[in-house]
Amino acid sequence: MAANTKQLATLDELFRAEPDRLSRLSHEIAGLYFDWSKTHLDQAFIDAAIQRAEKMGFAAARDALFSGAVVNPSENRPATHIAERGSGAPDEVDLATARRQRMRALVDAVEAGAFGDVTGILHIGIGGSVLGPHLLVDALGRASKLEVRFLSNIDGQAVDDAVKALDPATTLVVVVSKTFTTAETLANMEAALGWLREAGVEDPEGRLIAVTAAPENALDAGIDETRILQFGEGVGGRYSLWSAVGVSFALALGWDAFEELLEGAAEMDRHFRFSDGGANVPLLAAFADRLYVEDRGCQSRAVFGYDERLRLLPFYLQQLEMESNGKSVTTTGKPVDHPTAPVTWGGTGTDAQHAVFQLLHQGTVLVPVEFVAVRESEDTQAPEHHRQLVLNAFAQGAALMQGRASDDAQRAYPGNRPSSTILLDRLDPRTLGALIAFYEHRTFANAVLLGINPFDQFGVELGKQIARQLSEGADEDALDASTRALIERAGL
Ligand code: F6P
């Protein structure tokens, strides 16, 4: 994809040279408007990228994903999160549907009072077992009658903070772990049980719902089979919010909202599956990602939700993109030819403008910026708040691109800095589902262009293993001097 390395047209030149640029690089899907025209994608680059996609077997890889074939070769399994949205191998779709019916029965039972009065949910999980559900509830849960708190960190302070606003007598504890072996989650489950016990709750275990792909481990932990919701082994943690992992969202927002979330994602699935070349928006976005990482040497990309409700989006995307594509070898174990995932980071607009945008406008590193904004607001303040908010997002994109010449070097803006914009008609379960599915498919498309497996994450294992060995009192002499000294100084 080196087609464009010599020909460094500026954004301004690209707009002048390509009168149809905006219409070619903007698309509307499922209530979301995507504008990639302020990136350096030009037709020559897109054509070369399409050829690269063909060479890398994009169509076959996508078919494999949507037919439920093995797309995670290192673990020899398909990626079945799309089956939760109705695509994939028919048996996987049937299984996902049956499991969803069980999940619905449990949600109905809670609503019907089977657990007595329920006013709060304590959702325990880490990584993919919390980031998705937390994003959903934080984005859409304002009208919920339930107080939903999320607990992930092993830090006892996190436990104290999470339970503070909850009434132990009327709280349900939802423990989510694909493996049901994750140290943080099991420790926090014990802490939550202790909290219920100390508050005098009768049968604390009976207030527990487990969500896992390993029900045998949840049974071993003493959780009754009737309160275990299972999801498939092929559903990766960071792709799992569509399964029973989303039960806290379904409890907080109601079943219809959960179904709408899946429908929004299914609409994006159809777009990704049946559109080709530059008309396929997740693929087009992946082309731009490759351009910046490979041809322009960008080591990070920044995402700013210009909407308070999307403040957790960068955290969710960090796991999705960095855990999926932060790899150095191809699916066959060879060193990968190109730099892979950049660092994903970001924040919330307009706050971020007053903190990090200085570097984006005048710093020496080039960071492609993504703006995510919502056309309709739902807050109760004067409409001018929302107008200012969204105008600020667009103003930043324009400023990054235009720059400003000045005789005073301190006050000059180089401009020609890229941004992409996603504008949602409104923020509801359907559009949020479509947005998240867009990011999933973009991540997959990047992986195919690179020839890597986005569905494993062996890089997280070593640190966990050393922590386990240390906590079990492994011989510290085997450690380096620095780590030994730190352990000693901390009194551990
Ligand atoms: O350590 C990384 C990881 O394995 C993630 O991939 C996963 O989402 C998270 O830990 C939690 O794992 P589990 O759902 O099995 O508790």
Short mmCIF file of C-alpha atoms and ligand atoms in Angstrom, two decimals:
data_model
loop_
_atom_site.label_atom_id
_atom_site.label_comp_id
_atom_site.label_asym_id
_atom_site.label_seq_id
_atom_site.Cartn_x
_atom_site.Cartn_y
_atom_site.Cartn_z
CA MET A 1 0.00 0.00 0.00
CA ALA A 2 2.89 2.32 -0.73
CA ALA A 3 1.09 3.93 -3.66
CA ASN A 4 0.82 7.28 -1.96
CA THR A 5 4.11 7.66 -0.16
CA LYS A 6 5.66 9.99 -2.71
CA GLN A 7 2.59 11.91 -3.67
CA LEU A 8 1.75 13.80 -0.50
CA ALA A 9 -1.25 15.82 -1.59
CA THR A 10 -2.63 18.00 1.17
CA LEU A 11 -6.24 17.68 2.27
CA ASP A 12 -6.94 21.01 0.69
CA GLU A 13 -5.44 19.85 -2.63
CA LEU A 14 -7.44 16.63 -2.45
CA PHE A 15 -10.70 18.55 -2.03
CA ARG A 16 -9.82 20.77 -4.98
CA ALA A 17 -8.71 17.89 -7.20
CA GLU A 18 -11.69 15.67 -6.45
CA PRO A 19 -14.98 17.57 -6.71
CA ASP A 20 -16.96 14.46 -5.73
CA ARG A 21 -14.72 13.76 -2.74
CA LEU A 22 -17.32 14.39 -0.06
CA SER A 23 -19.97 12.23 -1.69
CA ARG A 24 -17.50 9.40 -2.33
CA LEU A 25 -16.09 9.41 1.18
CA SER A 26 -19.27 9.96 3.17
CA HIS A 27 -21.90 7.30 3.76
CA GLU A 28 -25.09 6.87 5.72
CA ILE A 29 -25.81 3.55 7.39
CA ALA A 30 -28.27 2.64 10.13
CA GLY A 31 -28.77 6.22 11.33
CA LEU A 32 -25.03 6.97 11.30
CA TYR A 33 -23.32 9.39 8.93
CA PHE A 34 -19.64 8.64 8.26
CA ASP A 35 -17.40 11.32 6.79
CA TRP A 36 -13.88 10.20 5.87
CA SER A 37 -13.31 13.05 3.39
CA LYS A 38 -10.93 14.89 5.74
CA THR A 39 -8.47 12.00 5.58
CA HIS A 40 -5.69 11.67 3.00
CA LEU A 41 -7.44 8.81 1.23
CA ASP A 42 -7.37 9.50 -2.49
CA GLN A 43 -8.68 7.33 -5.28
CA ALA A 44 -5.22 5.96 -6.16
CA PHE A 45 -4.66 4.90 -2.57
CA ILE A 46 -8.12 3.37 -2.30
CA ASP A 47 -7.59 1.43 -5.54
CA ALA A 48 -4.25 0.12 -4.26
CA ALA A 49 -5.83 -0.76 -0.92
CA ILE A 50 -8.63 -2.65 -2.68
CA GLN A 51 -5.99 -4.66 -4.50
CA ARG A 52 -4.23 -5.33 -1.25
CA ALA A 53 -7.53 -6.48 0.30
CA GLU A 54 -7.97 -8.86 -2.63
CA LYS A 55 -4.43 -10.16 -2.24
CA MET A 56 -4.99 -10.69 1.47
CA GLY A 57 -8.19 -12.65 0.79
CA PHE A 58 -10.56 -10.12 2.32
CA ALA A 59 -13.71 -11.51 0.66
CA ALA A 60 -12.89 -15.06 1.71
CA ALA A 61 -12.01 -13.97 5.26
CA ARG A 62 -15.29 -12.08 5.54
CA ASP A 63 -17.20 -15.10 4.19
CA ALA A 64 -15.43 -17.23 6.76
CA LEU A 65 -16.49 -14.85 9.54
CA PHE A 66 -20.10 -14.82 8.38
CA SER A 67 -20.34 -18.53 7.74
CA GLY A 68 -18.99 -19.51 11.13
CA ALA A 69 -15.74 -20.99 9.79
CA VAL A 70 -12.55 -20.92 11.84
CA VAL A 71 -11.19 -17.36 11.81
CA ASN A 72 -9.21 -17.72 15.01
CA PRO A 73 -6.68 -20.35 13.93
CA SER A 74 -4.42 -20.16 17.00
CA GLU A 75 -7.38 -21.31 19.11
CA ASN A 76 -8.97 -23.25 16.27
CA ARG A 77 -12.41 -21.68 16.51
CA PRO A 78 -14.82 -19.39 14.74
CA ALA A 79 -15.71 -15.94 16.05
CA THR A 80 -19.38 -16.29 16.88
CA HIS A 81 -20.29 -12.83 18.21
CA ILE A 82 -22.13 -12.19 14.94
CA ALA A 83 -24.29 -15.26 15.61
CA GLU A 84 -25.70 -13.28 18.56
CA ARG A 85 -26.98 -10.86 15.90
CA GLY A 86 -28.40 -13.54 13.64
CA SER A 87 -25.50 -14.15 11.20
CA GLY A 88 -23.18 -17.10 10.96
CA ALA A 89 -23.48 -20.85 10.96
CA PRO A 90 -27.17 -21.80 11.44
CA ASP A 91 -26.40 -24.06 14.42
CA GLU A 92 -24.49 -21.22 16.14
CA VAL A 93 -27.35 -18.81 15.47
CA ASP A 94 -29.84 -21.33 16.91
CA LEU A 95 -27.69 -21.85 19.98
CA ALA A 96 -27.29 -18.10 20.50
CA THR A 97 -31.06 -17.67 20.13
CA ALA A 98 -31.80 -20.42 22.64
CA ARG A 99 -29.34 -18.91 25.12
CA ARG A 100 -30.86 -15.49 24.60
CA GLN A 101 -34.29 -16.91 25.40
CA ARG A 102 -32.91 -18.16 28.73
CA MET A 103 -31.43 -14.77 29.37
CA ARG A 104 -34.78 -13.18 28.60
CA ALA A 105 -36.55 -15.56 30.98
CA LEU A 106 -34.18 -14.47 33.73
CA VAL A 107 -34.70 -10.78 32.96
CA ASP A 108 -38.47 -11.36 32.98
CA ALA A 109 -38.20 -13.23 36.28
CA VAL A 110 -36.29 -10.34 37.88
CA GLU A 111 -38.88 -7.89 36.59
CA ALA A 112 -41.68 -10.13 37.88
CA GLY A 113 -40.18 -10.02 41.37
CA ALA A 114 -38.60 -13.50 41.58
CA PHE A 115 -35.66 -11.88 43.40
CA GLY A 116 -37.86 -9.64 45.52
CA ASP A 117 -37.49 -5.92 45.29
CA VAL A 118 -34.46 -5.11 43.10
CA THR A 119 -33.16 -1.55 43.06
CA GLY A 120 -29.56 -2.08 42.05
CA ILE A 121 -27.13 -4.20 40.07
CA LEU A 122 -23.49 -4.76 40.95
CA HIS A 123 -21.86 -5.92 37.72
CA ILE A 124 -18.52 -7.61 38.34
CA GLY A 125 -16.13 -8.44 35.50
CA ILE A 126 -12.97 -7.15 33.86
CA GLY A 127 -11.81 -6.38 30.30
CA GLY A 128 -14.39 -7.55 27.82
CA SER A 129 -16.61 -8.70 30.65
CA VAL A 130 -17.17 -5.14 31.80
CA LEU A 131 -16.12 -2.53 29.23
CA GLY A 132 -18.97 -3.18 26.78
CA PRO A 133 -21.79 -3.40 29.35
CA HIS A 134 -20.41 -0.36 31.16
CA LEU A 135 -20.33 1.67 27.93
CA LEU A 136 -23.92 0.66 27.15
CA VAL A 137 -25.33 1.49 30.56
CA ASP A 138 -23.33 4.70 30.85
CA ALA A 139 -24.48 5.83 27.40
CA LEU A 140 -28.13 4.87 27.62
CA GLY A 141 -29.02 4.08 31.20
CA ARG A 142 -30.08 7.48 32.46
CA ALA A 143 -33.76 6.59 32.48
CA SER A 144 -33.22 3.29 34.26
CA LYS A 145 -34.92 2.72 37.58
CA LEU A 146 -32.00 0.56 38.65
CA GLU A 147 -28.74 1.82 40.11
CA VAL A 148 -26.07 -0.06 38.14
CA ARG A 149 -22.47 -0.10 39.35
CA PHE A 150 -19.49 -1.74 37.68
CA LEU A 151 -16.62 -3.33 39.55
CA SER A 152 -13.51 -4.55 37.78
CA ASN A 153 -10.26 -3.66 39.51
CA ILE A 154 -8.74 -5.90 42.20
CA ASP A 155 -8.17 -2.68 44.18
CA GLY A 156 -10.23 -2.83 47.37
CA GLN A 157 -10.94 0.85 46.91
CA ALA A 158 -12.86 -0.05 43.75
CA VAL A 159 -15.01 -2.42 45.81
CA ASP A 160 -15.69 0.25 48.44
CA ASP A 161 -16.59 2.77 45.75
CA ALA A 162 -18.80 0.40 43.76
CA VAL A 163 -21.01 -0.68 46.65
CA LYS A 164 -21.37 2.74 48.23
CA ALA A 165 -24.48 3.74 46.29
CA LEU A 166 -26.08 0.30 46.46
CA ASP A 167 -28.51 -1.15 48.99
CA PRO A 168 -27.31 -4.69 49.82
CA ALA A 169 -30.85 -5.84 50.60
CA THR A 170 -32.09 -5.07 47.09
CA THR A 171 -28.99 -5.49 44.92
CA LEU A 172 -28.38 -8.30 42.44
CA VAL A 173 -24.76 -9.24 41.80
CA VAL A 174 -24.01 -10.12 38.18
CA VAL A 175 -20.64 -11.86 37.86
CA VAL A 176 -19.38 -11.97 34.27
CA SER A 177 -16.34 -13.96 33.27
CA LYS A 178 -15.87 -15.96 30.10
CA THR A 179 -13.46 -18.33 31.81
CA PHE A 180 -14.70 -17.90 35.38
CA THR A 181 -11.08 -18.17 36.47
CA THR A 182 -10.06 -14.50 36.32
CA ALA A 183 -8.40 -13.58 39.60
CA GLU A 184 -9.80 -10.06 39.89
CA THR A 185 -13.35 -11.15 39.17
CA LEU A 186 -13.31 -14.07 41.60
CA ALA A 187 -11.80 -11.90 44.35
CA ASN A 188 -14.42 -9.23 43.75
CA MET A 189 -17.20 -11.81 43.76
CA GLU A 190 -16.02 -12.95 47.20
CA ALA A 191 -15.87 -9.33 48.36
CA ALA A 192 -19.44 -8.76 47.12
CA LEU A 193 -20.66 -11.87 48.93
CA GLY A 194 -18.94 -10.63 52.08
CA TRP A 195 -20.64 -7.26 51.67
CA LEU A 196 -24.06 -8.93 51.39
CA ARG A 197 -23.34 -11.24 54.33
CA GLU A 198 -22.17 -8.44 56.60
CA ALA A 199 -25.33 -6.51 55.77
CA GLY A 200 -27.36 -9.47 57.03
CA VAL A 201 -28.71 -10.50 53.63
CA GLU A 202 -30.15 -13.99 53.85
CA ASP A 203 -28.72 -16.36 51.24
CA PRO A 204 -26.17 -13.99 49.60
CA GLU A 205 -25.34 -16.67 46.99
CA GLY A 206 -28.98 -16.53 45.91
CA ARG A 207 -28.49 -12.89 44.85
CA LEU A 208 -25.79 -13.89 42.40
CA ILE A 209 -26.16 -14.32 38.64
CA ALA A 210 -23.20 -15.74 36.72
CA VAL A 211 -22.52 -15.17 33.02
CA THR A 212 -19.84 -17.38 31.51
CA ALA A 213 -18.70 -19.63 28.68
CA ALA A 214 -17.47 -22.10 31.31
CA PRO A 215 -20.59 -22.96 33.37
CA GLU A 216 -18.74 -25.84 35.06
CA ASN A 217 -16.43 -23.29 36.73
CA ALA A 218 -19.39 -21.21 37.91
CA LEU A 219 -21.01 -24.37 39.31
CA ASP A 220 -17.76 -25.19 41.12
CA ALA A 221 -17.85 -21.70 42.60
CA GLY A 222 -21.19 -22.67 44.16
CA ILE A 223 -23.55 -20.83 41.84
CA ASP A 224 -26.83 -22.55 41.22
CA GLU A 225 -27.41 -23.76 37.67
CA THR A 226 -30.65 -21.76 37.42
CA ARG A 227 -28.70 -18.55 37.80
CA ILE A 228 -25.96 -19.30 35.29
CA LEU A 229 -26.28 -17.79 31.82
CA GLN A 230 -24.00 -19.32 29.24
CA PHE A 231 -22.47 -17.85 26.12
CA GLY A 232 -20.38 -19.48 23.42
CA GLU A 233 -16.69 -20.29 23.53
CA GLY A 234 -16.36 -18.59 20.14
CA VAL A 235 -17.56 -15.25 21.54
CA GLY A 236 -14.40 -13.33 22.44
CA GLY A 237 -14.53 -11.26 25.61
CA ARG A 238 -14.15 -7.94 23.78
CA TYR A 239 -16.88 -8.97 21.33
CA SER A 240 -19.27 -10.30 23.94
CA LEU A 241 -21.68 -7.53 24.93
CA TRP A 242 -24.24 -8.96 22.46
CA SER A 243 -24.52 -12.16 24.46
CA ALA A 244 -25.67 -12.71 28.05
CA VAL A 245 -22.68 -10.52 28.98
CA GLY A 246 -25.09 -7.68 28.24
CA VAL A 247 -27.57 -8.83 30.88
CA SER A 248 -26.97 -5.82 33.15
CA PHE A 249 -27.92 -3.56 30.25
CA ALA A 250 -31.03 -5.66 29.54
CA LEU A 251 -32.01 -5.48 33.22
CA ALA A 252 -31.42 -1.75 33.39
CA LEU A 253 -32.97 -0.73 30.07
CA GLY A 254 -35.44 -3.53 29.41
CA TRP A 255 -35.55 -6.35 26.92
CA ASP A 256 -36.71 -4.29 23.94
CA ALA A 257 -33.64 -2.06 24.25
CA PHE A 258 -31.39 -5.13 24.19
CA GLU A 259 -33.10 -6.45 21.05
CA GLU A 260 -32.78 -3.04 19.39
CA LEU A 261 -29.07 -3.01 20.17
CA LEU A 262 -28.72 -6.35 18.35
CA GLU A 263 -30.82 -5.11 15.43
CA GLY A 264 -28.62 -2.02 14.99
CA ALA A 265 -25.53 -4.24 14.96
CA ALA A 266 -27.22 -6.62 12.49
CA GLU A 267 -27.82 -3.73 10.13
CA MET A 268 -24.12 -2.88 10.22
CA ASP A 269 -23.33 -6.58 9.73
CA ARG A 270 -25.38 -6.55 6.52
CA HIS A 271 -23.59 -3.45 5.30
CA PHE A 272 -20.16 -4.95 6.01
CA ARG A 273 -21.07 -8.28 4.51
CA PHE A 274 -22.63 -7.08 1.27
CA SER A 275 -20.76 -3.86 0.36
CA ASP A 276 -17.48 -3.84 -1.44
CA GLY A 277 -14.41 -1.70 -1.94
CA GLY A 278 -14.59 1.92 -0.90
CA ALA A 279 -18.36 1.65 -0.39
CA ASN A 280 -17.76 -0.65 2.57
CA VAL A 281 -17.35 1.79 5.43
CA PRO A 282 -15.52 -0.38 7.98
CA LEU A 283 -13.13 -1.42 5.19
CA LEU A 284 -12.71 2.17 4.03
CA ALA A 285 -11.93 3.22 7.61
CA ALA A 286 -9.37 0.39 7.80
CA PHE A 287 -7.75 1.71 4.59
CA ALA A 288 -7.34 5.10 6.27
CA ASP A 289 -5.99 3.41 9.42
CA ARG A 290 -3.39 1.60 7.32
CA LEU A 291 -2.49 4.80 5.49
CA TYR A 292 -1.71 6.65 8.67
CA VAL A 293 0.04 3.84 10.51
CA GLU A 294 2.04 2.50 7.59
CA ASP A 295 2.66 5.42 5.25
CA ARG A 296 2.65 8.32 7.69
CA GLY A 297 4.17 6.56 10.69
CA CYS A 298 1.34 7.43 13.11
CA GLN A 299 1.68 5.48 16.31
CA SER A 300 -1.63 6.51 17.79
CA ARG A 301 -5.13 7.47 16.84
CA ALA A 302 -7.45 9.56 18.97
CA VAL A 303 -11.23 9.27 19.39
CA PHE A 304 -13.29 12.03 20.93
CA GLY A 305 -16.94 11.53 21.73
CA TYR A 306 -18.52 14.96 21.57
CA ASP A 307 -21.22 13.71 23.86
CA GLU A 308 -21.03 13.07 27.57
CA ARG A 309 -22.95 9.83 27.02
CA LEU A 310 -20.04 8.48 24.97
CA ARG A 311 -17.34 9.24 27.49
CA LEU A 312 -16.47 5.57 27.88
CA LEU A 313 -16.13 4.93 24.16
CA PRO A 314 -12.32 5.41 24.06
CA PHE A 315 -11.87 2.87 26.88
CA TYR A 316 -14.04 0.35 25.10
CA LEU A 317 -12.16 0.91 21.83
CA GLN A 318 -8.80 0.57 23.50
CA GLN A 319 -9.50 -3.04 24.34
CA LEU A 320 -11.27 -3.78 21.07
CA GLU A 321 -8.51 -2.41 18.87
CA MET A 322 -5.36 -2.90 20.92
CA GLU A 323 -6.14 -6.35 22.30
CA SER A 324 -7.31 -7.51 18.85
CA ASN A 325 -4.62 -6.07 16.63
CA GLY A 326 -1.69 -5.31 18.93
CA LYS A 327 0.25 -8.21 17.43
CA SER A 328 3.66 -8.73 15.80
CA VAL A 329 3.17 -11.97 13.93
CA THR A 330 0.83 -13.14 11.20
CA THR A 331 -1.71 -15.94 11.52
CA THR A 332 1.06 -18.30 10.40
CA GLY A 333 3.51 -17.04 13.02
CA LYS A 334 5.73 -15.01 10.67
CA PRO A 335 6.79 -11.46 11.59
CA VAL A 336 4.14 -9.13 10.23
CA ASP A 337 5.23 -6.88 7.32
CA HIS A 338 3.72 -3.65 8.61
CA PRO A 339 3.20 -1.83 11.89
CA THR A 340 -0.07 -3.16 13.30
CA ALA A 341 -2.45 -1.41 15.71
CA PRO A 342 -1.67 2.13 16.77
CA VAL A 343 -2.32 3.18 20.35
CA THR A 344 -5.99 4.12 20.67
CA TRP A 345 -6.65 6.95 23.04
CA GLY A 346 -9.09 9.79 23.37
CA GLY A 347 -11.49 11.68 25.53
CA THR A 348 -14.64 13.73 25.58
CA GLY A 349 -15.29 16.95 23.74
CA THR A 350 -15.23 19.76 24.53
CA ASP A 351 -13.16 18.98 27.66
CA ALA A 352 -10.34 17.51 25.59
CA GLN A 353 -10.01 20.73 23.60
CA HIS A 354 -8.76 22.41 26.74
CA ALA A 355 -6.27 19.70 27.53
CA VAL A 356 -4.82 17.70 24.65
CA PHE A 357 -5.78 19.49 21.46
CA GLN A 358 -2.75 21.78 21.62
CA LEU A 359 -0.59 18.82 20.59
CA LEU A 360 -3.06 17.74 17.94
CA HIS A 361 -2.94 21.17 16.29
CA GLN A 362 0.69 22.18 16.75
CA GLY A 363 2.65 19.18 18.05
CA THR A 364 5.30 17.33 16.09
CA VAL A 365 3.47 13.99 15.99
CA LEU A 366 0.66 13.37 13.57
CA VAL A 367 -2.44 11.90 15.20
CA PRO A 368 -5.48 11.03 13.10
CA VAL A 369 -8.49 12.24 15.06
CA GLU A 370 -11.98 10.77 15.10
CA PHE A 371 -15.00 12.80 16.18
CA VAL A 372 -18.18 11.03 17.25
CA ALA A 373 -21.16 13.31 17.75
CA VAL A 374 -24.93 12.98 17.99
CA ARG A 375 -27.39 15.20 16.13
CA GLU A 376 -30.22 15.10 18.69
CA SER A 377 -29.69 15.76 22.35
CA GLU A 378 -31.76 14.40 25.20
CA ASP A 379 -30.58 16.62 27.98
CA THR A 380 -32.93 19.02 29.67
CA GLN A 381 -30.82 22.13 29.13
CA ALA A 382 -31.28 24.91 26.60
CA PRO A 383 -30.71 23.59 23.04
CA GLU A 384 -27.81 26.00 22.73
CA HIS A 385 -25.66 23.64 24.83
CA HIS A 386 -25.97 20.86 22.31
CA ARG A 387 -25.58 23.22 19.38
CA GLN A 388 -22.32 24.54 20.82
CA LEU A 389 -21.10 21.04 21.63
CA VAL A 390 -21.55 19.67 18.12
CA LEU A 391 -20.36 22.86 16.41
CA ASN A 392 -17.17 22.58 18.43
CA ALA A 393 -16.51 19.10 17.06
CA PHE A 394 -16.91 20.32 13.51
CA ALA A 395 -14.82 23.44 14.22
CA GLN A 396 -11.96 21.28 15.47
CA GLY A 397 -12.06 19.11 12.35
CA ALA A 398 -12.02 22.22 10.16
CA ALA A 399 -9.19 23.80 12.15
CA LEU A 400 -7.07 20.64 11.99
CA MET A 401 -7.49 20.56 8.24
CA GLN A 402 -7.27 24.25 7.38
CA GLY A 403 -4.58 25.36 9.78
CA ARG A 404 -3.64 29.02 9.76
CA ALA A 405 -0.57 30.71 8.38
CA SER A 406 1.06 33.37 10.53
CA ASP A 407 4.26 35.41 10.50
CA ASP A 408 4.50 34.52 14.15
CA ALA A 409 5.71 30.90 14.31
CA GLN A 410 4.14 30.41 17.76
CA ARG A 411 0.74 31.25 16.39
CA ALA A 412 0.90 29.33 13.11
CA TYR A 413 -1.10 26.16 12.63
CA PRO A 414 0.33 23.78 10.03
CA GLY A 415 -3.09 22.34 9.15
CA ASN A 416 -3.43 19.39 6.77
CA ARG A 417 -4.14 17.25 9.86
CA PRO A 418 -6.61 14.46 9.26
CA SER A 419 -9.88 13.70 10.97
CA SER A 420 -12.88 11.47 10.44
CA THR A 421 -16.35 12.17 11.76
CA ILE A 422 -19.25 9.94 12.72
CA LEU A 423 -22.54 11.72 13.30
CA LEU A 424 -25.34 9.69 14.83
CA ASP A 425 -28.91 10.84 14.20
CA ARG A 426 -29.63 10.12 17.85
CA LEU A 427 -28.10 7.97 20.56
CA ASP A 428 -30.30 4.97 21.18
CA PRO A 429 -29.72 1.21 21.46
CA ARG A 430 -30.04 0.75 17.72
CA THR A 431 -27.50 3.40 16.69
CA LEU A 432 -25.11 2.44 19.47
CA GLY A 433 -25.31 -1.20 18.35
CA ALA A 434 -24.50 -0.14 14.79
CA LEU A 435 -21.63 2.06 15.97
CA ILE A 436 -20.01 -0.69 18.02
CA ALA A 437 -20.44 -3.23 15.20
CA PHE A 438 -18.80 -0.71 12.83
CA TYR A 439 -15.76 -0.62 15.12
CA GLU A 440 -15.68 -4.42 15.36
CA HIS A 441 -15.69 -4.81 11.59
CA ARG A 442 -13.12 -2.08 11.09
CA THR A 443 -10.86 -3.95 13.52
CA PHE A 444 -11.44 -7.19 11.61
CA ALA A 445 -10.75 -5.46 8.27
CA ASN A 446 -7.46 -4.09 9.61
CA ALA A 447 -6.49 -7.57 10.77
CA VAL A 448 -7.21 -9.07 7.35
CA LEU A 449 -5.15 -6.37 5.60
CA LEU A 450 -2.30 -7.20 7.97
CA GLY A 451 -2.71 -10.98 7.87
CA ILE A 452 -3.02 -11.23 11.67
CA ASN A 453 -5.50 -12.97 13.96
CA PRO A 454 -7.62 -10.38 15.83
CA PHE A 455 -9.38 -12.98 17.98
CA ASP A 456 -6.64 -14.22 20.31
CA GLN A 457 -4.73 -12.32 23.03
CA PHE A 458 -1.78 -14.35 24.23
CA GLY A 459 0.08 -11.16 25.07
CA VAL A 460 -1.94 -10.76 28.28
CA GLU A 461 -0.86 -14.08 29.76
CA LEU A 462 2.74 -13.62 30.90
CA GLY A 463 2.09 -10.76 33.30
CA LYS A 464 -0.86 -12.66 34.83
CA GLN A 465 1.31 -15.72 35.25
CA ILE A 466 4.13 -13.85 37.01
CA ALA A 467 1.62 -12.09 39.30
CA ARG A 468 0.13 -15.47 40.19
CA GLN A 469 3.55 -16.96 40.88
CA LEU A 470 4.50 -14.02 43.06
CA SER A 471 1.28 -14.11 45.02
CA GLU A 472 1.80 -17.83 45.58
CA GLY A 473 5.24 -17.02 47.03
CA ALA A 474 7.43 -18.04 44.09
CA ASP A 475 11.16 -17.80 44.55
CA GLU A 476 11.95 -14.10 44.21
CA ASP A 477 15.60 -14.84 43.49
CA ALA A 478 14.53 -15.76 39.96
CA LEU A 479 13.42 -12.15 39.49
CA ASP A 480 15.43 -9.17 38.28
CA ALA A 481 16.97 -6.84 40.85
CA SER A 482 14.60 -3.97 40.13
CA THR A 483 11.43 -6.03 40.65
CA ARG A 484 12.86 -7.62 43.82
CA ALA A 485 13.63 -4.19 45.25
CA LEU A 486 10.13 -2.93 44.44
CA ILE A 487 8.52 -5.87 46.20
CA GLU A 488 10.70 -5.32 49.22
CA ARG A 489 10.08 -1.57 49.33
CA ALA A 490 6.29 -2.09 49.09
CA GLY A 491 6.50 -4.54 51.98
CA LEU A 492 4.98 -7.37 49.98
O1 F6P B 1 -6.63 -10.48 30.36
C1 F6P B 1 -7.35 -10.23 29.22
C2 F6P B 1 -8.66 -10.96 29.19
O2 F6P B 1 -8.46 -12.30 28.93
C3 F6P B 1 -9.59 -10.32 28.19
O3 F6P B 1 -9.40 -10.78 26.91
C4 F6P B 1 -10.91 -10.63 28.78
O4 F6P B 1 -11.91 -9.81 28.25
C5 F6P B 1 -10.66 -10.40 30.24
O5 F6P B 1 -9.33 -10.86 30.44
C6 F6P B 1 -11.59 -11.06 31.19
O6 F6P B 1 -11.60 -12.44 31.05
P1 F6P B 1 -12.82 -13.28 31.62
O7 F6P B 1 -14.04 -12.84 30.93
O8 F6P B 1 -12.47 -14.71 31.33
O9 F6P B 1 -12.89 -13.03 33.09
#
